[in-house]
Amino acid sequence: MKLDTSHMRYLTADDFRVLQAVELGSRNHELVPTQIIHSVGGLKSPSATNRSLGDLAKLKLVARLRNAKYDGWRLMHTGFDYLALKTMLNRNSLYSVGTTIGVGKESDIYSVSDPSGTQKVLKIHRLGRTSFKTVKNNRDYLKNRNTSNWMYLSRLAAEKEYEFMNILYNNNFIVPTPYDYLRHCVLMEWIQGYPMKHMKKYTTYKKLYSELMKFIVKLANHGLIHCDFNEFNIIIRNEPKNGYDFVVIDFPQCVSIEHPDAKFYFDRDVEGIRAFFERKFNYAPGHDATMFDTEGYGEGYKYGYPNFIRDVKREADLDTQVKASGWTSNKTRESRDLEDAVLGMRGLDLEDEDNEASEVEEEEDDEDDAEDLYDEEEYDEEEEEEEEDDLKEDNEKIIQAISAGDQNLKMDKLGNYILDE
């Protein structure tokens, strides 16, 4: 999914009001009725709203749904991007968007700069690109989230990642400096370096191995497990900073050490690092009972790699502070939704660079199919007819209430319309 910001400069304040109105309405409407968009957007006349919708549709920021039974619109992913970027511009968090610097399993990474010219990184979460393939057959938990389901989940993932990064950074973990987040976007520090997967030679690889293993244990001692700790999510700095050669990224799938599968995820993180160093440097240290040093892992230390039962001793409760998965059985709806989505991310197998690139190309080719989910599946299935009729009835009631100036029409904090009976 390409991010083209060239049209942002031509959008008016009215255009952004209409775009935001579509976003608000899509939180509880499969297809947002035009009359609701006009009411929420607050433009002077319906013709002005329609003209703005037409302009936004030409740029593929919004779209009409095919075979719809009433006049309405839905928000496209690019429109969601524009809303996030516009707010960050207003906050002076960023000033310009540069080139793509990476494409992940569930995100796109861009080079950006702030008003002072400082280079930063913008991560745009794209849940639904790969997880769409694994979750689409079991998406009951999204049945009531309507057209914004993947945008909704991407927003939750961005919020959770920012929370993880912020609390880890404040506790002196080796992570990028988090600057800001909004909707599905996270703004963070630009790291001068390269992904560990591109490493060819490294003179102090034994030291690096030990430091990475110590990071896994330190993170667990503070209550968290990364769940995707591998060469794809470790950046090697060009120049060491604070004595460390690396920075760890990508946190939305973290779990608590109280999670039922905590030991499995911990062991998998350890095994991911072991497999990389064995493959790249033929370095596979084992335990050595003749050594007494337990402050590290690898050659020269007593243990070749960490063990969950032996090495994890809780020192802090960061998992409780950020409400990580597994920290409690009393989950909110949002935490359950995000957990169901990132479950597929945790289960993805590591792939070599060529396979990953080809998969991303295939996913981009299939993007229109994902965007047309409701066109091709839900509106063609008999089992959706009853829900569709109920939705239409609710929309008509809200439209009638708006037209009549009903004072009982309220909006909750999420932007959902409520009719008091």
Short mmCIF file of C-alpha atoms in Angstrom, two decimals:
data_model
loop_
_atom_site.label_atom_id
_atom_site.label_comp_id
_atom_site.label_asym_id
_atom_site.label_seq_id
_atom_site.Cartn_x
_atom_site.Cartn_y
_atom_site.Cartn_z
CA MET A 1 0.00 0.00 0.00
CA LYS A 2 1.73 3.13 -1.23
CA LEU A 3 1.49 6.39 0.72
CA ASP A 4 1.10 9.33 -1.66
CA THR A 5 0.90 12.65 0.19
CA SER A 6 1.13 14.86 -2.91
CA HIS A 7 -2.58 15.68 -2.79
CA MET A 8 -2.69 16.79 0.85
CA ARG A 9 -1.73 20.36 0.04
CA TYR A 10 -4.80 20.73 -2.18
CA LEU A 11 -7.35 19.55 0.41
CA THR A 12 -9.33 22.29 2.10
CA ALA A 13 -10.41 22.53 5.73
CA ASP A 14 -13.90 21.47 4.60
CA ASP A 15 -12.45 18.39 2.93
CA PHE A 16 -10.77 17.31 6.16
CA ARG A 17 -13.97 17.96 8.12
CA VAL A 18 -15.88 15.71 5.75
CA LEU A 19 -13.13 13.09 5.86
CA GLN A 20 -13.23 13.08 9.65
CA ALA A 21 -17.01 12.84 9.58
CA VAL A 22 -16.75 9.68 7.49
CA GLU A 23 -14.26 8.30 10.00
CA LEU A 24 -16.53 9.01 12.95
CA GLY A 25 -19.56 7.56 11.22
CA SER A 26 -17.73 4.41 10.14
CA ARG A 27 -17.20 3.39 13.74
CA ASN A 28 -20.76 2.16 13.94
CA HIS A 29 -21.91 2.09 10.31
CA GLU A 30 -21.08 -0.40 7.61
CA LEU A 31 -21.70 2.41 5.17
CA VAL A 32 -21.93 5.97 6.51
CA PRO A 33 -25.09 7.71 5.22
CA THR A 34 -24.45 10.96 3.37
CA GLN A 35 -26.88 12.84 5.62
CA ILE A 36 -24.91 11.81 8.71
CA ILE A 37 -21.65 12.91 7.05
CA HIS A 38 -23.21 16.29 6.35
CA SER A 39 -24.51 16.61 9.91
CA VAL A 40 -21.22 15.68 11.57
CA GLY A 41 -19.05 17.60 9.09
CA GLY A 42 -20.96 20.80 9.70
CA LEU A 43 -20.68 22.24 6.19
CA LYS A 44 -23.12 24.98 5.25
CA SER A 45 -25.09 23.04 2.66
CA PRO A 46 -25.58 19.43 1.49
CA SER A 47 -24.24 20.41 -1.92
CA ALA A 48 -20.95 21.47 -0.34
CA THR A 49 -20.70 18.11 1.42
CA ASN A 50 -21.45 16.23 -1.80
CA ARG A 51 -18.89 18.28 -3.71
CA SER A 52 -16.24 17.54 -1.08
CA LEU A 53 -17.12 13.82 -1.08
CA GLY A 54 -16.72 13.77 -4.85
CA ASP A 55 -13.28 15.37 -4.62
CA LEU A 56 -12.21 12.93 -1.90
CA ALA A 57 -13.48 10.00 -3.95
CA LYS A 58 -11.38 11.05 -6.94
CA LEU A 59 -8.30 10.79 -4.71
CA LYS A 60 -9.50 7.40 -3.38
CA LEU A 61 -9.72 8.71 0.18
CA VAL A 62 -13.37 7.64 0.43
CA ALA A 63 -15.51 5.39 -1.72
CA ARG A 64 -19.12 4.39 -2.34
CA LEU A 65 -19.85 0.75 -1.70
CA ARG A 66 -21.09 -1.20 -4.69
CA ASN A 67 -24.64 -2.56 -4.53
CA ALA A 68 -25.41 -0.46 -1.48
CA LYS A 69 -29.09 -0.04 -0.59
CA TYR A 70 -28.76 3.61 0.42
CA ASP A 71 -26.51 6.55 -0.40
CA GLY A 72 -23.41 6.40 1.77
CA TRP A 73 -19.63 6.27 1.95
CA ARG A 74 -16.79 4.44 3.62
CA LEU A 75 -13.29 5.53 4.57
CA MET A 76 -10.35 4.15 2.57
CA HIS A 77 -6.95 3.38 4.08
CA THR A 78 -5.34 6.37 2.35
CA GLY A 79 -7.99 8.63 3.86
CA PHE A 80 -7.13 7.22 7.28
CA ASP A 81 -3.46 7.98 6.57
CA TYR A 82 -4.27 11.56 5.60
CA LEU A 83 -6.23 12.16 8.80
CA ALA A 84 -3.33 10.92 10.94
CA LEU A 85 -0.71 12.92 9.04
CA LYS A 86 -2.80 16.09 9.11
CA THR A 87 -3.13 15.95 12.89
CA MET A 88 0.60 15.32 13.30
CA LEU A 89 1.26 18.33 11.08
CA ASN A 90 -1.00 20.42 13.28
CA ARG A 91 0.88 19.19 16.36
CA ASN A 92 4.23 20.09 14.73
CA SER A 93 5.31 16.48 15.27
CA LEU A 94 6.34 16.18 11.62
CA TYR A 95 6.77 18.47 8.66
CA SER A 96 7.46 16.31 5.62
CA VAL A 97 7.25 12.66 4.53
CA GLY A 98 10.15 11.13 2.62
CA THR A 99 10.75 7.74 1.09
CA THR A 100 9.80 4.25 2.15
CA ILE A 101 12.60 2.69 4.19
CA GLY A 102 10.98 -0.63 5.01
CA VAL A 103 7.93 -2.82 4.59
CA GLY A 104 7.12 -5.15 7.49
CA LYS A 105 4.64 -7.96 7.94
CA GLU A 106 2.06 -5.60 9.41
CA SER A 107 3.43 -2.09 8.80
CA ASP A 108 5.08 0.36 6.44
CA ILE A 109 8.08 2.43 7.56
CA TYR A 110 8.79 5.93 6.20
CA SER A 111 11.49 8.51 6.61
CA VAL A 112 10.05 11.81 7.85
CA SER A 113 11.36 15.06 9.29
CA ASP A 114 10.02 17.45 11.92
CA PRO A 115 9.80 21.28 11.55
CA SER A 116 13.40 21.62 12.79
CA GLY A 117 14.66 19.26 10.06
CA THR A 118 15.43 16.35 12.40
CA GLN A 119 15.07 13.03 10.61
CA LYS A 120 12.65 10.59 12.25
CA VAL A 121 10.83 7.36 11.45
CA LEU A 122 7.09 7.02 10.89
CA LYS A 123 5.64 3.55 11.32
CA ILE A 124 2.17 3.07 9.84
CA HIS A 125 0.44 -0.05 11.13
CA ARG A 126 -1.34 -2.10 8.46
CA LEU A 127 -3.05 -4.90 10.33
CA GLY A 128 -5.04 -6.77 7.75
CA ARG A 129 -2.28 -7.17 5.19
CA THR A 130 -0.88 -10.51 6.35
CA SER A 131 -3.18 -11.16 9.29
CA PHE A 132 -6.07 -10.72 6.84
CA LYS A 133 -5.16 -14.06 5.32
CA THR A 134 -5.11 -15.87 8.68
CA VAL A 135 -7.91 -14.10 10.48
CA LYS A 136 -10.49 -13.63 7.73
CA ASN A 137 -11.83 -17.15 8.25
CA ASN A 138 -12.26 -16.59 11.97
CA ARG A 139 -13.30 -13.00 12.41
CA ASP A 140 -16.37 -13.30 14.63
CA TYR A 141 -14.76 -10.86 17.04
CA LEU A 142 -14.95 -8.22 14.29
CA LYS A 143 -18.57 -8.86 13.35
CA ASN A 144 -19.78 -5.69 15.05
CA ARG A 145 -16.80 -3.48 14.20
CA ASN A 146 -18.17 -2.62 10.73
CA THR A 147 -16.17 -1.08 7.92
CA SER A 148 -13.36 0.26 10.09
CA ASN A 149 -12.34 -3.09 11.56
CA TRP A 150 -8.79 -3.25 10.21
CA MET A 151 -8.29 0.47 10.76
CA TYR A 152 -9.61 0.02 14.26
CA LEU A 153 -7.18 -2.82 14.94
CA SER A 154 -4.28 -0.87 13.41
CA ARG A 155 -5.08 2.01 15.76
CA LEU A 156 -5.07 -0.34 18.74
CA ALA A 157 -1.72 -1.81 17.63
CA ALA A 158 -0.14 1.64 17.25
CA GLU A 159 -1.41 2.74 20.64
CA LYS A 160 -0.11 -0.43 22.29
CA GLU A 161 3.28 -0.21 20.59
CA TYR A 162 3.70 3.40 21.69
CA GLU A 163 2.82 2.41 25.26
CA PHE A 164 5.39 -0.40 25.20
CA MET A 165 8.11 1.79 23.66
CA ASN A 166 7.44 4.66 26.04
CA ILE A 167 7.59 2.59 29.22
CA LEU A 168 10.62 0.61 28.03
CA TYR A 169 12.46 3.80 27.03
CA ASN A 170 11.70 5.35 30.43
CA ASN A 171 13.11 2.22 32.08
CA ASN A 172 16.41 2.42 30.18
CA PHE A 173 15.78 -0.36 27.68
CA ILE A 174 17.53 -0.21 24.31
CA VAL A 175 14.61 0.92 22.15
CA PRO A 176 14.05 3.89 19.80
CA THR A 177 12.97 7.14 21.39
CA PRO A 178 9.17 7.39 20.98
CA TYR A 179 7.99 10.87 19.98
CA ASP A 180 4.29 10.69 19.16
CA TYR A 181 1.47 8.47 17.96
CA LEU A 182 -1.91 9.11 16.42
CA ARG A 183 -4.50 6.72 15.03
CA HIS A 184 -2.43 3.95 13.38
CA CYS A 185 0.88 5.87 13.18
CA VAL A 186 3.86 5.90 15.55
CA LEU A 187 6.64 8.49 15.29
CA MET A 188 10.02 7.41 16.65
CA GLU A 189 13.76 7.97 16.56
CA TRP A 190 15.75 7.42 13.38
CA ILE A 191 18.47 4.85 14.11
CA GLN A 192 21.70 5.18 12.14
CA GLY A 193 22.33 1.54 11.33
CA TYR A 194 21.02 -1.53 9.54
CA PRO A 195 18.79 -4.54 10.34
CA MET A 196 20.67 -7.47 11.83
CA LYS A 197 19.34 -9.71 9.05
CA HIS A 198 21.71 -7.86 6.68
CA MET A 199 24.75 -8.51 8.86
CA LYS A 200 27.61 -10.16 6.99
CA LYS A 201 30.62 -9.76 9.28
CA TYR A 202 30.87 -8.67 12.89
CA THR A 203 34.06 -8.81 14.88
CA THR A 204 32.43 -8.87 18.33
CA TYR A 205 29.57 -11.21 17.51
CA LYS A 206 30.08 -13.23 20.70
CA LYS A 207 29.59 -10.12 22.81
CA LEU A 208 26.55 -9.16 20.74
CA TYR A 209 25.06 -12.64 21.25
CA SER A 210 25.46 -12.34 25.02
CA GLU A 211 23.96 -8.82 25.11
CA LEU A 212 20.92 -9.91 23.09
CA MET A 213 20.30 -12.86 25.41
CA LYS A 214 20.63 -10.58 28.42
CA PHE A 215 18.08 -8.24 26.85
CA ILE A 216 15.55 -11.08 26.60
CA VAL A 217 16.07 -11.95 30.27
CA LYS A 218 16.00 -8.33 31.45
CA LEU A 219 12.78 -7.73 29.56
CA ALA A 220 11.23 -10.84 31.13
CA ASN A 221 12.42 -9.82 34.60
CA HIS A 222 10.44 -6.62 34.09
CA GLY A 223 7.36 -8.65 33.18
CA LEU A 224 7.40 -8.72 29.36
CA ILE A 225 8.27 -11.08 26.52
CA HIS A 226 8.87 -9.66 23.04
CA CYS A 227 7.38 -12.64 21.10
CA ASP A 228 9.07 -11.67 17.82
CA PHE A 229 12.70 -11.24 18.89
CA ASN A 230 14.77 -12.04 15.82
CA GLU A 231 17.14 -10.57 13.25
CA PHE A 232 14.28 -8.72 11.55
CA ASN A 233 13.50 -6.63 14.64
CA ILE A 234 17.03 -5.77 15.78
CA ILE A 235 18.88 -2.75 14.37
CA ILE A 236 22.69 -2.72 14.52
CA ARG A 237 23.99 0.80 15.10
CA ASN A 238 26.75 2.21 12.93
CA GLU A 239 28.27 3.66 16.08
CA PRO A 240 27.65 2.22 19.59
CA LYS A 241 25.58 4.36 21.94
CA ASN A 242 25.70 4.06 25.72
CA GLY A 243 27.84 0.96 25.30
CA TYR A 244 25.32 -0.93 23.15
CA ASP A 245 25.61 -1.85 19.48
CA PHE A 246 21.94 -2.61 18.87
CA VAL A 247 18.37 -1.32 19.24
CA VAL A 248 15.25 -3.49 19.50
CA ILE A 249 12.07 -2.55 17.62
CA ASP A 250 8.51 -3.83 17.03
CA PHE A 251 6.52 -4.37 20.23
CA PRO A 252 2.73 -4.57 19.65
CA GLN A 253 2.68 -8.36 20.11
CA CYS A 254 4.43 -8.39 23.54
CA VAL A 255 2.92 -10.54 26.28
CA SER A 256 3.20 -10.73 30.05
CA ILE A 257 5.30 -13.40 31.74
CA GLU A 258 1.99 -14.44 33.33
CA HIS A 259 0.63 -15.38 29.91
CA PRO A 260 -0.27 -19.10 29.63
CA ASP A 261 2.17 -19.44 26.71
CA ALA A 262 4.89 -17.23 28.21
CA LYS A 263 7.52 -19.97 28.37
CA PHE A 264 6.85 -20.96 24.76
CA TYR A 265 7.29 -17.37 23.52
CA PHE A 266 10.38 -16.83 25.69
CA ASP A 267 12.01 -20.03 24.40
CA ARG A 268 11.12 -19.12 20.82
CA ASP A 269 12.78 -15.69 21.19
CA VAL A 270 15.91 -17.38 22.55
CA GLU A 271 15.89 -19.97 19.79
CA GLY A 272 15.49 -17.27 17.13
CA ILE A 273 18.76 -15.63 18.22
CA ARG A 274 20.55 -18.96 18.60
CA ALA A 275 19.50 -20.07 15.12
CA PHE A 276 20.68 -16.79 13.56
CA PHE A 277 24.14 -16.88 15.14
CA GLU A 278 24.59 -20.56 14.32
CA ARG A 279 23.59 -19.94 10.72
CA LYS A 280 25.58 -16.72 10.28
CA PHE A 281 28.70 -17.36 12.40
CA ASN A 282 28.57 -21.10 13.12
CA TYR A 283 28.34 -20.07 16.77
CA ALA A 284 26.19 -22.34 18.93
CA PRO A 285 27.48 -22.21 22.52
CA GLY A 286 26.24 -24.72 25.05
CA HIS A 287 26.32 -24.81 28.85
CA ASP A 288 29.73 -25.19 30.52
CA ALA A 289 29.65 -26.36 34.14
CA THR A 290 33.35 -25.48 34.59
CA MET A 291 32.56 -21.79 34.31
CA PHE A 292 31.24 -19.76 37.24
CA ASP A 293 30.28 -16.51 35.47
CA THR A 294 26.49 -16.27 35.13
CA GLU A 295 26.34 -12.57 34.19
CA GLY A 296 26.12 -13.35 30.49
CA TYR A 297 25.53 -16.14 27.99
CA GLY A 298 27.75 -17.96 25.52
CA GLU A 299 31.42 -18.92 25.51
CA GLY A 300 33.14 -18.07 28.77
CA TYR A 301 29.88 -18.17 30.74
CA LYS A 302 28.25 -20.97 32.67
CA TYR A 303 25.14 -20.96 30.50
CA GLY A 304 25.07 -20.90 26.73
CA TYR A 305 21.57 -19.46 26.57
CA PRO A 306 18.75 -18.40 28.95
CA ASN A 307 16.13 -20.66 30.49
CA PHE A 308 12.71 -19.33 31.45
CA ILE A 309 12.40 -21.25 34.73
CA ARG A 310 15.99 -20.73 35.82
CA ASP A 311 16.68 -17.15 34.76
CA VAL A 312 13.42 -15.18 34.89
CA LYS A 313 12.98 -13.50 38.27
CA ARG A 314 10.41 -10.70 38.37
CA GLU A 315 11.95 -7.34 39.26
CA ALA A 316 9.23 -4.98 38.00
CA ASP A 317 5.63 -5.02 36.77
CA LEU A 318 5.79 -3.27 33.42
CA ASP A 319 3.32 -5.84 32.07
CA THR A 320 0.73 -4.63 34.58
CA GLN A 321 1.42 -0.97 33.82
CA VAL A 322 0.81 -1.43 30.08
CA LYS A 323 -1.88 -4.11 30.49
CA ALA A 324 0.07 -6.60 28.38
CA SER A 325 -1.66 -9.72 27.17
CA GLY A 326 -1.84 -12.27 29.97
CA TRP A 327 -1.44 -9.82 32.86
CA THR A 328 -5.07 -10.27 33.94
CA SER A 329 -8.12 -12.27 33.04
CA ASN A 330 -10.35 -9.16 33.12
CA LYS A 331 -9.85 -7.85 29.59
CA THR A 332 -11.55 -4.94 27.90
CA ARG A 333 -13.17 -5.36 24.49
CA GLU A 334 -10.32 -3.46 22.85
CA SER A 335 -7.65 -5.66 24.44
CA ARG A 336 -9.51 -8.78 23.32
CA ASP A 337 -9.80 -7.45 19.76
CA LEU A 338 -6.10 -6.61 19.60
CA GLU A 339 -5.13 -9.94 21.14
CA ASP A 340 -7.09 -11.84 18.49
CA ALA A 341 -5.40 -9.84 15.73
CA VAL A 342 -1.79 -10.05 16.92
CA LEU A 343 -2.17 -13.76 17.62
CA GLY A 344 -1.63 -14.30 13.92
CA MET A 345 1.44 -12.05 14.02
CA ARG A 346 3.00 -14.12 16.81
CA GLY A 347 2.34 -17.31 14.88
CA LEU A 348 4.01 -16.19 11.63
CA ASP A 349 7.11 -18.16 10.74
CA LEU A 350 10.34 -16.38 9.95
CA GLU A 351 11.03 -16.27 6.23
CA ASP A 352 14.09 -15.46 4.23
CA GLU A 353 14.36 -12.04 2.65
CA ASP A 354 13.40 -13.15 -0.85
CA ASN A 355 10.24 -14.94 0.30
CA GLU A 356 9.28 -11.98 2.44
CA ALA A 357 9.67 -9.54 -0.45
CA SER A 358 7.65 -11.71 -2.82
CA GLU A 359 4.92 -12.11 -0.19
CA VAL A 360 4.65 -8.35 0.25
CA GLU A 361 4.36 -7.89 -3.51
CA GLU A 362 1.61 -10.50 -3.61
CA GLU A 363 -0.19 -8.81 -0.72
CA GLU A 364 -0.04 -5.45 -2.47
CA ASP A 365 -1.51 -7.04 -5.59
CA ASP A 366 -4.31 -8.49 -3.45
CA GLU A 367 -4.96 -5.21 -1.67
CA ASP A 368 -8.04 -4.43 -3.72
CA ASP A 369 -9.47 -7.80 -2.78
CA ALA A 370 -9.07 -6.96 0.90
CA GLU A 371 -10.55 -3.50 0.37
CA ASP A 372 -13.55 -5.06 -1.36
CA LEU A 373 -14.19 -7.51 1.46
CA TYR A 374 -17.71 -6.29 1.99
CA ASP A 375 -18.44 -6.07 -1.73
CA GLU A 376 -17.42 -9.59 -2.59
CA GLU A 377 -18.21 -11.56 0.56
CA GLU A 378 -20.60 -10.07 3.04
CA TYR A 379 -23.03 -8.52 0.56
CA ASP A 380 -23.17 -11.72 -1.46
CA GLU A 381 -23.80 -14.08 1.44
CA GLU A 382 -27.31 -14.90 2.57
CA GLU A 383 -26.24 -15.13 6.19
CA GLU A 384 -25.41 -11.39 6.17
CA GLU A 385 -28.84 -10.32 4.90
CA GLU A 386 -30.45 -10.08 8.33
CA GLU A 387 -27.60 -7.99 9.75
CA GLU A 388 -27.74 -5.79 6.66
CA ASP A 389 -31.45 -5.15 7.12
CA ASP A 390 -30.95 -4.32 10.80
CA LEU A 391 -28.16 -1.92 9.89
CA LYS A 392 -30.33 -0.22 7.29
CA GLU A 393 -33.15 0.18 9.81
CA ASP A 394 -30.80 1.71 12.38
CA ASN A 395 -29.33 4.09 9.81
CA GLU A 396 -32.79 5.22 8.73
CA LYS A 397 -33.77 5.93 12.34
CA ILE A 398 -30.66 8.03 12.86
CA ILE A 399 -31.19 9.91 9.58
CA GLN A 400 -34.80 10.66 10.54
CA ALA A 401 -33.66 11.86 13.96
CA ILE A 402 -31.07 14.19 12.41
CA SER A 403 -33.56 15.54 9.88
CA ALA A 404 -36.12 16.20 12.62
CA GLY A 405 -33.57 17.84 14.87
CA ASP A 406 -34.13 15.20 17.55
CA GLN A 407 -32.42 16.33 20.76
CA ASN A 408 -32.19 12.73 21.98
CA LEU A 409 -29.61 11.91 19.31
CA LYS A 410 -26.36 11.68 21.23
CA MET A 411 -22.80 10.64 20.52
CA ASP A 412 -20.63 8.69 22.92
CA LYS A 413 -16.90 9.25 23.43
CA LEU A 414 -16.08 6.90 20.53
CA GLY A 415 -18.26 8.82 18.10
CA ASN A 416 -21.07 6.25 18.06
CA TYR A 417 -24.61 7.55 17.64
CA ILE A 418 -27.10 6.68 20.36
CA LEU A 419 -30.88 7.04 20.16
CA ASP A 420 -32.54 7.28 23.57
CA GLU A 421 -35.77 5.38 23.50
#
